[in-house]
mmCIF file of C-alpha atoms in Angstrom:
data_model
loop_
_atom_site.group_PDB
_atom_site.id
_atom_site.type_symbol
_atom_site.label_atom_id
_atom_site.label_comp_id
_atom_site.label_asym_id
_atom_site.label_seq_id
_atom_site.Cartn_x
_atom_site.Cartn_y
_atom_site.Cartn_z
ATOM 1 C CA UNK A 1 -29.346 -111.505 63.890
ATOM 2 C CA UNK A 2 -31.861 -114.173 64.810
ATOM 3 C CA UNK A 3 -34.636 -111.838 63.359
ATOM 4 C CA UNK A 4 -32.989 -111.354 60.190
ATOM 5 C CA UNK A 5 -32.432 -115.125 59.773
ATOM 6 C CA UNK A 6 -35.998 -115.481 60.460
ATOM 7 C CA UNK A 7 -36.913 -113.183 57.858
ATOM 8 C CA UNK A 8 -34.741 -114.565 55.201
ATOM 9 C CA UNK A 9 -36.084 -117.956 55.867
ATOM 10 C CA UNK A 10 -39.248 -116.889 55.492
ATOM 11 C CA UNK A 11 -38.959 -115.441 52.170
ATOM 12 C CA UNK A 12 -37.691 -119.082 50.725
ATOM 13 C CA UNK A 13 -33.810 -118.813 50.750
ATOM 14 C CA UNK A 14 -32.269 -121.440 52.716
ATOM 15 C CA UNK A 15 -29.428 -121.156 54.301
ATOM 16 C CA UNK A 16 -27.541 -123.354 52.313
ATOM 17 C CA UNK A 17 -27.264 -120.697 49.727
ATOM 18 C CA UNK A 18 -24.135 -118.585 50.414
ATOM 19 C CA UNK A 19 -26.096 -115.075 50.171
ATOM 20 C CA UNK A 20 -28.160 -115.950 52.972
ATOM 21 C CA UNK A 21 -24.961 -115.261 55.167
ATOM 22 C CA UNK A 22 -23.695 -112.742 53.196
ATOM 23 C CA UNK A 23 -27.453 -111.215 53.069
ATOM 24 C CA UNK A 24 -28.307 -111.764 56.615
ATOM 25 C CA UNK A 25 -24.662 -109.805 57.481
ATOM 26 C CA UNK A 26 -25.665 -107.124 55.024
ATOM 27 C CA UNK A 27 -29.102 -106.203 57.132
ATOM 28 C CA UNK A 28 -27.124 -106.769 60.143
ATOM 29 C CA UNK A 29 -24.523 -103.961 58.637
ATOM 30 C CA UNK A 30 -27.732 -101.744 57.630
ATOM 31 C CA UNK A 31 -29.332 -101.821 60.848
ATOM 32 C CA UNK A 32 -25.951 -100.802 62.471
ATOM 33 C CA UNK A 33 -25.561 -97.906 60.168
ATOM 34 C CA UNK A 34 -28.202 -96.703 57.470
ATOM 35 C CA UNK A 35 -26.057 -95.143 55.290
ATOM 36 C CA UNK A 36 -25.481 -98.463 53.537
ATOM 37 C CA UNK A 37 -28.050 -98.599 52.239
ATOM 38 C CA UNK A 38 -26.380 -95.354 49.927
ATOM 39 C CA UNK A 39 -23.572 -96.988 48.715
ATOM 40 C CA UNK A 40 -24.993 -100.798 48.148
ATOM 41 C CA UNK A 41 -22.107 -101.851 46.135
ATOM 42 C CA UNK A 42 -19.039 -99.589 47.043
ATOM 43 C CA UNK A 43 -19.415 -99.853 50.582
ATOM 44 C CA UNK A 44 -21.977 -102.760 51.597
ATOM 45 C CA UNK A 45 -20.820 -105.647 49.132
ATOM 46 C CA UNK A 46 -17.459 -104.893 50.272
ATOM 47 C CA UNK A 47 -17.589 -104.420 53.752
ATOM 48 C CA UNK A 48 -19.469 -107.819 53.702
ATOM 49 C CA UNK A 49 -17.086 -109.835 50.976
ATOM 50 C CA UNK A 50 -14.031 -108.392 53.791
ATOM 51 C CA UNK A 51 -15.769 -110.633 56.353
ATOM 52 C CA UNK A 52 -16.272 -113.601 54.163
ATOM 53 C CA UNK A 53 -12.962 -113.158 52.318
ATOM 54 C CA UNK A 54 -14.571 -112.828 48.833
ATOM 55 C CA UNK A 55 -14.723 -109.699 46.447
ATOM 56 C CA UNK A 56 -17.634 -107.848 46.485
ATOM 57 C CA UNK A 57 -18.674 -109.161 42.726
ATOM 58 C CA UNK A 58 -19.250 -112.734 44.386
ATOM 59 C CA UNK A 59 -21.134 -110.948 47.211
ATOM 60 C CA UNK A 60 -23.460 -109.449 44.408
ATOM 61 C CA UNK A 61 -23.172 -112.488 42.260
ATOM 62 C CA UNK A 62 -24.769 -114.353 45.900
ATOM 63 C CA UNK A 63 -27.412 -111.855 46.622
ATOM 64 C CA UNK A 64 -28.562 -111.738 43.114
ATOM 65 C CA UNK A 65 -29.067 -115.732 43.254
ATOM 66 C CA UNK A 66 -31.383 -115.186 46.577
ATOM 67 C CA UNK A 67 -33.260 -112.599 45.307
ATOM 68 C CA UNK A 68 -34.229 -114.774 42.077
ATOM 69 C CA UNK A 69 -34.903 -117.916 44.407
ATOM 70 C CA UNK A 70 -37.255 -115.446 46.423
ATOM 71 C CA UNK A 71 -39.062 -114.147 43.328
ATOM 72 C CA UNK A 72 -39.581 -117.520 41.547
ATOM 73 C CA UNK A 73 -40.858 -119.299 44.195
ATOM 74 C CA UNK A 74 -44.586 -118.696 45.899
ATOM 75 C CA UNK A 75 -42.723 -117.191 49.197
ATOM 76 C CA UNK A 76 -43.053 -113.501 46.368
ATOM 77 C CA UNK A 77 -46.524 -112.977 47.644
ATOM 78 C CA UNK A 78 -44.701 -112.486 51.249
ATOM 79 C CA UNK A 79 -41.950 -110.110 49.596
ATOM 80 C CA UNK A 80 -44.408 -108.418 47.951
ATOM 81 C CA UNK A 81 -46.620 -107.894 50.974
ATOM 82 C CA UNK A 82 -43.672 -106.512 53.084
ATOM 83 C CA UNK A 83 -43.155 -103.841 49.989
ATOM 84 C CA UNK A 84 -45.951 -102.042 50.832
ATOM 85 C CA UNK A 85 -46.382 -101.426 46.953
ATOM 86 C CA UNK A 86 -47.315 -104.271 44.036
ATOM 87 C CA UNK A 87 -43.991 -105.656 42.700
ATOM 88 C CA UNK A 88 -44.339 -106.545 38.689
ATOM 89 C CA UNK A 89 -40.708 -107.544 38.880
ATOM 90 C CA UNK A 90 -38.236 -108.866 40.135
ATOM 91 C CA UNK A 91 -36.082 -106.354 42.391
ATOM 92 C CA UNK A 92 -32.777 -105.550 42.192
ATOM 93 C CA UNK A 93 -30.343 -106.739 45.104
ATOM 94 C CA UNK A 94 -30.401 -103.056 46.163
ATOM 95 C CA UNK A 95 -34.200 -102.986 46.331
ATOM 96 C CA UNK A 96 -34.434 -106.081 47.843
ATOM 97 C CA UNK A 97 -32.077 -105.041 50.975
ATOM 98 C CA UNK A 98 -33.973 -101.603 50.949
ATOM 99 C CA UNK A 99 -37.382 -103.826 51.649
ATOM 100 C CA UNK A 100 -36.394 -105.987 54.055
ATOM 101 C CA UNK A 101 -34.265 -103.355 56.176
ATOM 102 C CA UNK A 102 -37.315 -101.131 56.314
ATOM 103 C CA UNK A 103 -39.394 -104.196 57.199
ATOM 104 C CA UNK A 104 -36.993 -104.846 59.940
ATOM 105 C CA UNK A 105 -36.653 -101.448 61.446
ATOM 106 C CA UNK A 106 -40.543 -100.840 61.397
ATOM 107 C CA UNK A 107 -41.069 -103.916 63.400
ATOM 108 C CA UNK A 108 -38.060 -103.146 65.809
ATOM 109 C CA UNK A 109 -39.896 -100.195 66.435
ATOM 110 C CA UNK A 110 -43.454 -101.959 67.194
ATOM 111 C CA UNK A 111 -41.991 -104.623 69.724
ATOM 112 C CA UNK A 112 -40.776 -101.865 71.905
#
């Protein structure tokens, strides 16, 4: 999970936000099993509000927050770059995880 922390720092959310935890736990989740990333809300947010003891709204209430701190700071040119693509807005929480899991798994694969 270190990696994933790493990341998420990165991109300008601080851990004192509670959707970094609930975000970093979410990747961890979607690099366990991919098919998360299918059923974001349904499945993810409430597989991840069942560890925290929340409902899965305040899980997607959370992520939302992190994804707007990413976007309106500078640290979007880095979230953009890890897109691949040129981002005109602001992703949903969906996209967002999407990004940064693929970003993860493609450089899991190059350190090995």
């Amino acid at each position: 999970m270190d990696k994933i922390k790493q990341l998420i720092l990165r991109l300008g959310i601080r851990s004192t936000y509670k959707g970094f935890l609930y975000l970093a736990y979410a990747l961890t989740l979607c690099m366990q099993d991919e098919s998360y990333l299918l059923s974001i809300y349904t499945r993810l947010y409430a597989d991840v509000g069942k560890h925290y003891n929340v409902n899965r709204d305040n899980v997607e209430h959370c992520l939302r927050t992190v994804v707007s701190t990413c976007w309106d700071k500078e640290d979007r040119k880095f979230l953009i770059k890890i897109s691949g693509y040129n981002m005109t807005q602001k992703p949903t929480n969906g996209e967002f995880i999407d990004i940064l899991y693929h970003y993860l798994t493609l450089h899991e694969e190059i350190s090995l």
